[in-house]
Short mmCIF file of C-alpha atoms and ligand atoms in Angstrom, two decimals:
data_model
loop_
_atom_site.label_atom_id
_atom_site.label_comp_id
_atom_site.label_asym_id
_atom_site.label_seq_id
_atom_site.Cartn_x
_atom_site.Cartn_y
_atom_site.Cartn_z
CA MET A 978 92.08 288.81 89.58
CA PRO A 979 90.60 285.15 90.40
CA ALA A 980 91.92 282.31 88.78
CA ALA A 981 90.60 281.08 85.56
CA LEU A 982 88.99 277.94 85.43
CA ASN A 983 89.32 274.46 83.26
CA ILE A 984 92.29 276.25 80.80
CA ASP A 985 93.69 274.47 78.12
CA LEU A 986 97.59 274.13 78.58
CA THR A 987 98.42 272.89 75.12
CA PRO A 988 99.75 276.40 74.07
CA PHE A 989 101.90 276.77 77.31
CA ASN A 990 103.98 273.55 76.75
CA THR A 991 106.26 273.64 73.72
CA LEU A 992 105.72 269.93 73.10
CA ALA A 993 101.88 271.06 72.50
CA LEU A 994 100.93 268.04 74.63
CA PRO A 995 97.13 268.22 75.86
CA GLY A 996 96.05 268.94 79.20
CA ARG A 997 93.73 271.09 81.24
CA ALA A 998 94.32 272.97 84.59
CA ALA A 999 91.44 273.18 87.12
CA ARG A 1000 92.66 276.70 87.78
CA TYR A 1001 94.94 279.09 86.01
CA GLU A 1002 96.38 282.19 87.27
CA ARG A 1003 98.84 284.51 85.12
CA ILE A 1004 101.45 286.07 87.53
CA THR A 1005 102.58 289.54 86.50
CA SER A 1006 103.90 290.67 89.98
CA ALA A 1007 105.34 289.04 93.40
CA GLY A 1008 102.50 290.70 95.39
CA GLN A 1009 100.15 288.60 93.32
CA LEU A 1010 101.86 285.45 94.91
CA ALA A 1011 101.58 286.77 98.62
CA ASP A 1012 97.61 287.63 97.90
CA ILE A 1013 97.58 283.66 96.51
CA GLY A 1014 99.01 282.67 99.92
CA GLN A 1015 98.15 279.04 101.05
CA THR A 1016 95.96 277.30 99.14
CA GLU A 1017 94.99 273.53 99.86
CA MET A 1018 95.07 272.71 95.80
CA ARG A 1019 98.00 271.43 94.18
CA ARG A 1020 100.35 274.25 92.55
CA PHE A 1021 102.46 274.15 89.65
CA ILE A 1022 104.69 276.68 88.43
CA LEU A 1023 104.65 277.24 85.07
CA GLY A 1024 107.42 279.01 82.82
CA GLY A 1025 107.80 279.07 79.24
CA GLY A 1026 106.80 275.26 79.45
CA SER A 1027 109.84 274.27 77.18
CA ASN A 1028 110.77 272.11 79.96
CA LEU A 1029 107.64 270.07 80.39
CA VAL A 1030 105.93 266.76 79.59
CA LEU A 1031 102.30 267.20 80.35
CA SER A 1032 100.54 263.79 81.34
CA GLY A 1033 97.12 265.17 81.02
CA ASP A 1034 94.74 267.09 83.09
CA PHE A 1035 96.33 268.82 86.21
CA ASP A 1036 93.61 269.08 89.26
CA GLY A 1037 95.28 271.81 90.61
CA LEU A 1038 96.17 275.47 90.23
CA VAL A 1039 98.85 276.71 87.82
CA LEU A 1040 100.69 279.38 88.40
CA HIS A 1041 101.84 281.12 85.05
CA MET A 1042 105.18 283.42 85.79
CA THR A 1043 105.01 286.24 83.18
CA ILE A 1044 106.63 289.19 85.75
CA PRO A 1045 108.27 291.44 83.38
CA GLY A 1046 111.31 293.76 83.85
CA LYS A 1047 114.89 293.92 83.01
CA ARG A 1048 117.07 296.76 84.51
CA LEU A 1049 120.78 297.92 85.36
CA VAL A 1050 120.82 297.61 89.35
CA GLN A 1051 124.43 298.08 89.97
CA VAL A 1052 127.66 298.82 88.18
CA ASP A 1053 131.20 298.83 89.44
CA GLY A 1054 134.80 298.77 88.27
CA GLU A 1055 134.65 294.98 87.60
CA ALA A 1056 131.27 294.34 86.63
CA TRP A 1057 127.71 294.95 85.40
CA TYR A 1058 124.76 293.58 87.58
CA ILE A 1059 121.24 292.92 85.67
CA GLU A 1060 118.03 291.98 87.29
CA ALA A 1061 115.34 290.47 85.26
CA GLY A 1062 111.82 289.51 86.16
CA ALA A 1063 111.12 285.66 85.96
CA GLY A 1064 108.63 285.92 82.97
CA GLU A 1065 110.94 287.58 80.35
CA ASN A 1066 111.67 285.57 77.46
CA TRP A 1067 115.43 284.09 78.18
CA HIS A 1068 116.56 284.72 74.40
CA ASP A 1069 115.00 288.23 74.15
CA PHE A 1070 116.86 288.77 77.47
CA VAL A 1071 120.48 287.79 76.10
CA GLN A 1072 119.92 289.89 73.25
CA TRP A 1073 118.96 292.71 75.06
CA THR A 1074 121.95 292.62 77.41
CA LEU A 1075 124.24 292.21 74.33
CA ALA A 1076 122.41 295.47 72.73
CA GLN A 1077 123.43 297.32 75.86
CA GLY A 1078 127.14 296.25 75.37
CA TRP A 1079 127.09 293.61 78.05
CA PRO A 1080 128.61 290.81 77.10
CA GLY A 1081 128.81 287.35 78.78
CA LEU A 1082 125.50 285.59 78.08
CA GLU A 1083 125.91 284.98 74.45
CA ASN A 1084 126.54 281.35 74.28
CA LEU A 1085 122.72 280.58 75.81
CA SER A 1086 121.35 282.50 72.91
CA LEU A 1087 118.30 280.96 71.38
CA ILE A 1088 117.62 278.61 74.57
CA PRO A 1089 113.66 278.44 74.80
CA GLY A 1090 112.23 279.46 78.04
CA THR A 1091 112.25 282.32 80.62
CA VAL A 1092 114.41 283.93 82.96
CA GLY A 1093 113.19 282.67 85.96
CA ALA A 1094 113.53 278.94 84.60
CA ALA A 1095 116.82 279.13 83.78
CA PRO A 1096 118.59 278.79 87.00
CA ILE A 1097 116.36 275.68 87.98
CA GLN A 1098 118.25 273.74 85.81
CA ASN A 1099 121.14 275.67 85.32
CA ILE A 1100 120.93 275.92 81.84
CA GLY A 1101 123.85 275.41 79.66
CA ALA A 1102 125.18 275.36 76.13
CA TYR A 1103 128.28 275.30 74.24
CA GLY A 1104 130.41 275.47 77.03
CA LEU A 1105 128.65 277.76 79.34
CA GLU A 1106 126.36 277.51 82.41
CA VAL A 1107 124.37 280.05 83.50
CA CYS A 1108 125.61 279.82 87.00
CA GLU A 1109 128.83 281.46 85.80
CA TYR A 1110 126.89 284.93 85.63
CA PHE A 1111 124.26 284.31 88.09
CA HIS A 1112 124.51 286.81 91.26
CA SER A 1113 121.46 286.02 93.09
CA LEU A 1114 117.43 285.38 92.74
CA GLN A 1115 114.61 286.20 94.79
CA ALA A 1116 111.72 283.64 95.35
CA TRP A 1117 108.42 283.37 96.95
CA ASP A 1118 108.23 280.77 99.52
CA PHE A 1119 104.60 279.35 99.64
CA GLU A 1120 105.36 277.61 103.14
CA ARG A 1121 106.95 280.50 104.86
CA GLY A 1122 104.60 283.48 103.29
CA GLU A 1123 107.91 285.74 102.32
CA LEU A 1124 110.23 286.58 99.87
CA ILE A 1125 113.49 284.85 99.85
CA SER A 1126 116.80 285.64 98.51
CA PHE A 1127 119.16 282.87 97.19
CA ASP A 1128 123.02 284.08 96.31
CA ARG A 1129 125.06 281.53 93.99
CA ALA A 1130 126.45 279.18 96.90
CA ALA A 1131 122.62 279.04 98.33
CA CYS A 1132 121.60 277.60 94.80
CA ARG A 1133 123.97 274.57 95.03
CA PHE A 1134 124.39 274.76 91.09
CA GLY A 1135 125.52 271.21 89.19
CA TYR A 1136 125.41 270.19 85.57
CA ARG A 1137 121.96 271.21 84.54
CA ASP A 1138 121.06 270.70 88.21
CA SER A 1139 120.30 273.26 91.24
CA LEU A 1140 119.05 273.03 94.72
CA PHE A 1141 115.75 274.12 93.17
CA LYS A 1142 115.76 270.68 91.14
CA GLN A 1143 117.15 268.73 94.01
CA GLN A 1144 114.26 269.77 96.26
CA GLY A 1145 111.47 269.13 93.83
CA TRP A 1146 110.44 272.74 94.68
CA HIS A 1147 109.17 273.59 91.41
CA LEU A 1148 107.10 270.39 90.70
CA SER A 1149 105.72 270.62 94.45
CA GLY A 1150 105.06 274.32 93.73
CA ARG A 1151 106.61 275.30 97.14
CA LEU A 1152 108.95 277.95 95.71
CA ALA A 1153 108.35 280.52 92.61
CA ILE A 1154 111.16 282.61 91.34
CA VAL A 1155 110.35 285.97 90.87
CA SER A 1156 113.71 287.88 89.61
CA VAL A 1157 117.08 287.13 88.81
CA VAL A 1158 120.34 289.23 89.17
CA PHE A 1159 123.16 288.39 86.80
CA ARG A 1160 127.12 290.02 87.29
CA LEU A 1161 128.49 290.21 83.79
CA PRO A 1162 132.29 291.09 84.35
CA LYS A 1163 133.39 293.68 82.17
CA GLN A 1164 136.68 291.66 81.24
CA TRP A 1165 135.35 289.24 78.67
CA VAL A 1166 136.99 286.63 76.65
CA ALA A 1167 135.05 284.87 73.62
CA ASN A 1168 133.92 281.26 74.55
CA ILE A 1169 134.45 279.59 71.66
CA ARG A 1170 135.97 276.21 72.41
CA TYR A 1171 133.07 274.23 70.79
CA ALA A 1172 133.80 272.94 67.51
CA ASP A 1173 130.68 274.16 65.96
CA VAL A 1174 130.82 277.63 67.10
CA ALA A 1175 134.59 277.94 66.27
CA GLN A 1176 133.74 276.26 62.77
CA GLU A 1177 130.69 278.69 62.09
CA LEU A 1178 132.94 281.81 62.79
CA ALA A 1179 135.68 280.58 60.73
CA ALA A 1180 133.27 280.19 57.97
CA ARG A 1181 132.19 283.84 58.35
CA GLU A 1182 136.06 284.67 58.51
CA ILE A 1183 135.88 286.33 61.91
CA ALA A 1184 138.97 285.63 63.65
CA THR A 1185 138.21 288.02 67.01
CA PRO A 1186 134.77 287.78 67.34
CA THR A 1187 132.75 290.08 69.52
CA ALA A 1188 129.95 288.61 71.89
CA PRO A 1189 127.33 289.81 69.04
CA ASP A 1190 129.35 287.75 66.69
CA VAL A 1191 129.22 284.58 68.80
CA ALA A 1192 125.55 285.07 69.62
CA ALA A 1193 124.88 285.28 65.70
CA ALA A 1194 127.00 282.17 65.19
CA ILE A 1195 124.99 280.46 67.86
CA ILE A 1196 121.64 281.27 66.53
CA ALA A 1197 122.80 280.34 63.18
CA ILE A 1198 123.93 276.95 64.35
CA ARG A 1199 120.74 276.13 66.67
CA GLN A 1200 118.73 277.28 63.60
CA ARG A 1201 120.19 274.89 61.62
CA LYS A 1202 120.44 271.94 64.29
CA LEU A 1203 117.16 272.36 66.19
CA PRO A 1204 113.42 272.29 65.30
CA ASP A 1205 111.16 275.48 65.96
CA PRO A 1206 108.70 274.33 68.56
CA ALA A 1207 106.14 276.59 66.69
CA VAL A 1208 106.76 274.17 63.39
CA MET A 1209 107.39 270.86 65.24
CA PRO A 1210 106.57 270.77 68.82
CA ASN A 1211 109.63 269.67 71.02
CA ALA A 1212 111.15 270.35 74.38
CA GLY A 1213 114.77 270.79 73.45
CA SER A 1214 117.66 268.11 74.42
CA PHE A 1215 115.42 265.50 76.03
CA PHE A 1216 117.79 263.29 77.74
CA HIS A 1217 120.83 264.30 79.82
CA ASN A 1218 124.28 263.77 78.82
CA PRO A 1219 125.41 260.65 81.06
CA LEU A 1220 128.27 260.95 83.03
CA VAL A 1221 129.85 257.40 83.95
CA ASP A 1222 133.10 256.67 85.40
CA ALA A 1223 136.57 256.66 83.46
CA PRO A 1224 137.02 252.88 83.17
CA THR A 1225 133.50 252.47 82.04
CA ALA A 1226 134.15 255.17 79.45
CA ALA A 1227 137.38 253.56 78.37
CA ARG A 1228 135.45 250.17 78.05
CA LEU A 1229 132.73 251.50 75.73
CA ALA A 1230 135.34 253.61 73.63
CA ASP A 1231 137.16 250.32 73.00
CA ARG A 1232 134.16 248.36 71.97
CA HIS A 1233 132.48 251.76 70.08
CA PRO A 1234 135.31 253.55 68.14
CA GLY A 1235 134.62 257.30 67.74
CA LEU A 1236 132.24 257.20 71.14
CA PRO A 1237 132.83 261.12 71.98
CA ARG A 1238 134.15 261.36 75.54
CA TYR A 1239 134.50 264.74 77.60
CA PRO A 1240 136.37 264.15 80.93
CA GLN A 1241 134.99 265.92 83.94
CA PRO A 1242 136.74 267.96 86.61
CA ASP A 1243 135.59 265.25 89.07
CA GLY A 1244 137.44 262.31 87.33
CA ARG A 1245 134.02 261.29 85.56
CA VAL A 1246 133.33 261.19 81.80
CA LYS A 1247 130.61 263.07 80.19
CA LEU A 1248 129.22 260.89 77.09
CA ALA A 1249 126.99 262.35 74.12
CA ALA A 1250 123.30 261.17 74.78
CA GLY A 1251 122.58 262.26 71.23
CA TRP A 1252 125.62 260.42 69.46
CA LEU A 1253 124.14 257.29 71.65
CA ILE A 1254 120.82 257.66 70.69
CA GLU A 1255 121.94 257.85 67.01
CA GLN A 1256 123.94 254.75 67.19
CA ALA A 1257 121.08 252.90 68.80
CA GLY A 1258 119.15 253.69 65.36
CA TRP A 1259 116.96 256.30 66.74
CA LYS A 1260 117.87 259.46 65.02
CA GLY A 1261 114.71 260.10 62.85
CA LYS A 1262 113.06 257.09 63.93
CA SER A 1263 109.17 257.47 65.47
CA LEU A 1264 107.05 255.16 67.49
CA GLY A 1265 103.17 256.46 66.78
CA PRO A 1266 103.36 260.43 66.76
CA VAL A 1267 106.46 260.83 68.81
CA GLY A 1268 110.06 260.50 67.44
CA MET A 1269 113.73 261.61 67.67
CA TYR A 1270 114.44 264.57 65.46
CA GLU A 1271 116.31 263.68 61.98
CA LYS A 1272 119.07 266.51 62.56
CA GLN A 1273 119.55 266.12 66.18
CA ALA A 1274 118.87 262.86 67.81
CA LEU A 1275 118.55 264.17 71.19
CA VAL A 1276 115.36 266.34 70.48
CA LEU A 1277 112.10 264.46 71.04
CA VAL A 1278 109.58 266.00 68.73
CA ASN A 1279 105.99 265.69 68.49
CA ARG A 1280 104.96 264.72 64.92
CA GLY A 1281 101.18 265.70 65.51
CA GLY A 1282 98.54 264.96 67.98
CA ALA A 1283 100.83 263.11 70.53
CA THR A 1284 99.99 262.77 74.47
CA GLY A 1285 102.05 262.65 77.35
CA ALA A 1286 101.36 258.81 77.27
CA ASP A 1287 103.01 258.88 73.56
CA VAL A 1288 106.05 260.87 74.67
CA ARG A 1289 106.44 258.34 77.73
CA ARG A 1290 106.40 255.41 75.20
CA THR A 1291 109.13 256.63 72.95
CA MET A 1292 111.10 257.56 75.89
CA THR A 1293 110.87 254.38 77.37
CA ALA A 1294 111.66 252.68 73.98
CA VAL A 1295 115.06 255.14 73.43
CA GLN A 1296 116.25 254.56 76.99
CA ALA A 1297 115.75 250.48 76.12
CA ALA A 1298 117.88 250.85 72.98
CA VAL A 1299 120.49 252.83 74.19
CA ARG A 1300 120.68 250.56 77.47
CA GLU A 1301 121.03 247.43 75.50
CA LYS A 1302 123.49 248.69 73.10
CA PHE A 1303 125.76 250.23 75.53
CA ALA A 1304 124.34 249.52 79.11
CA VAL A 1305 124.29 253.15 79.66
CA GLU A 1306 121.21 254.83 81.27
CA LEU A 1307 119.71 257.96 79.78
CA SER A 1308 117.82 259.99 82.17
CA PRO A 1309 115.06 262.63 80.98
CA GLU A 1310 115.80 266.40 81.23
CA PRO A 1311 112.19 267.65 81.20
CA ILE A 1312 109.90 267.43 84.35
CA PHE A 1313 106.78 265.59 84.16
CA LEU A 1314 103.54 266.81 85.50
P1 NAP B 1417 127.11 268.76 69.74
O1 NAP B 1417 128.02 269.89 69.44
O2 NAP B 1417 126.59 267.66 68.86
O3 NAP B 1417 128.05 267.77 70.86
C1 NAP B 1417 127.26 266.95 71.49
C2 NAP B 1417 127.48 266.65 73.20
O4 NAP B 1417 128.91 266.96 73.43
C3 NAP B 1417 126.73 268.19 73.72
O5 NAP B 1417 125.98 267.76 74.48
C4 NAP B 1417 128.15 268.53 74.57
O6 NAP B 1417 127.75 268.70 75.91
C5 NAP B 1417 129.50 267.69 73.94
N1 NAP B 1417 130.24 268.46 73.79
C6 NAP B 1417 130.92 269.10 72.60
N2 NAP B 1417 131.90 269.51 72.57
C7 NAP B 1417 132.13 269.72 73.91
C8 NAP B 1417 133.54 270.20 74.49
N3 NAP B 1417 134.22 270.89 73.57
N4 NAP B 1417 133.78 270.12 75.34
C9 NAP B 1417 132.77 269.65 76.61
N5 NAP B 1417 131.67 269.00 75.97
C10 NAP B 1417 131.15 269.08 74.62
O7 NAP B 1417 125.97 269.05 70.58
P2 NAP B 1417 124.75 269.90 70.59
O8 NAP B 1417 123.89 268.79 70.60
O9 NAP B 1417 124.72 270.40 68.91
O10 NAP B 1417 124.32 270.95 71.37
C11 NAP B 1417 125.02 272.18 71.45
C12 NAP B 1417 125.08 272.75 72.62
O11 NAP B 1417 123.55 273.30 73.16
C13 NAP B 1417 125.35 271.82 73.79
O12 NAP B 1417 126.03 272.41 74.95
C14 NAP B 1417 123.93 271.37 74.45
O13 NAP B 1417 123.99 271.32 75.48
C15 NAP B 1417 123.16 272.69 74.07
N6 NAP B 1417 121.80 272.51 73.88
C16 NAP B 1417 121.11 272.07 75.06
C17 NAP B 1417 119.73 272.03 74.92
C18 NAP B 1417 119.10 272.15 75.87
O14 NAP B 1417 117.52 271.76 75.67
N7 NAP B 1417 119.08 271.88 77.34
C19 NAP B 1417 119.22 271.95 73.52
C20 NAP B 1417 119.96 272.18 72.45
C21 NAP B 1417 121.54 272.67 72.63
P3 NAP B 1417 126.89 269.73 76.79
O15 NAP B 1417 125.47 269.52 76.39
O16 NAP B 1417 127.32 269.52 78.25
O17 NAP B 1417 127.70 271.30 76.11
#
């Protein structure tokens, strides 16, 4: 199918920012990518558009990854191996694994986006990162003109980070992830160390939760705290939680009692970006049509009619406020096109 021309991308990004693609093609199979081959146009690989700030029109080819499919590929004494197409909706995929009786991904319920995007930023929530249950993926490499497999080590996963992000391959359009395999161990223990989850389960009087119980608790928490993009356009957490060295964290805690601090295995300390933004006075505050959400200061929202430039303006103002109060730099999580 030939690419469509001059397509409106507003419905394809959850911040609902305006912009048009010079060319747009919906991808439903890996074979289609081989047919596209090398084009001289800039390419952008689009998933669910939930981690994207669109700056305006894109004078290139947008490849919208909608490759479907999910199946059990292997089972042994220790684990289930499940493959999913890059275009599968992440939350639906997680709920499907749970319905099959394969626990593990429940803490990542209701994260927006697609299966193919999950490894790129090593999505994480409530004490679980997707890399923990990641087995391998297949990606089309436009430069080499072939499908390449990446195992877990090859992906160089880090905190909300991976090789694909480090290399900028998603932005440059060099590589398109077509499918991902997860390894879900049969031995399972509920991961309920985050306070919100433990409290929600206690309120439900569930002492020994199953994986679907944990999923239901997390879905309820997220629905309470986070805006639905269909109602209030947003891109989830807008800033990374900053990592600082231990003396800096101790100094900040002296000056700012109540500062949440989470020591990391590498000796650094994770700070809660949402807390810093709230203390800097930005919770519920807006600049023009873009603000930080009133129930969760880490979520930047489009209150109606915003452009990419409006997002950048608010982002810069929030970064400046946090820098002034805490001398800490916030870096944005989404990618900018
Ligand atoms: P929260 O419970 O208000 O906590 C604020 C921050 O403190 C979180 O970002 C979390 O870091 C950290 N934290 C809390 N308890 C922790 C613990 N026991 N050990 C280590 N770190 C801890 O967080 P929230 O904003 O409501 O989010 C809840 C979870 O959902 C978080 O894991 C968050 O990352 C995830 N989430 C992700 C997105 C996204 O778009 N990426 C959007 C919304 C929520 P971590 O973020 O490192 O977990």
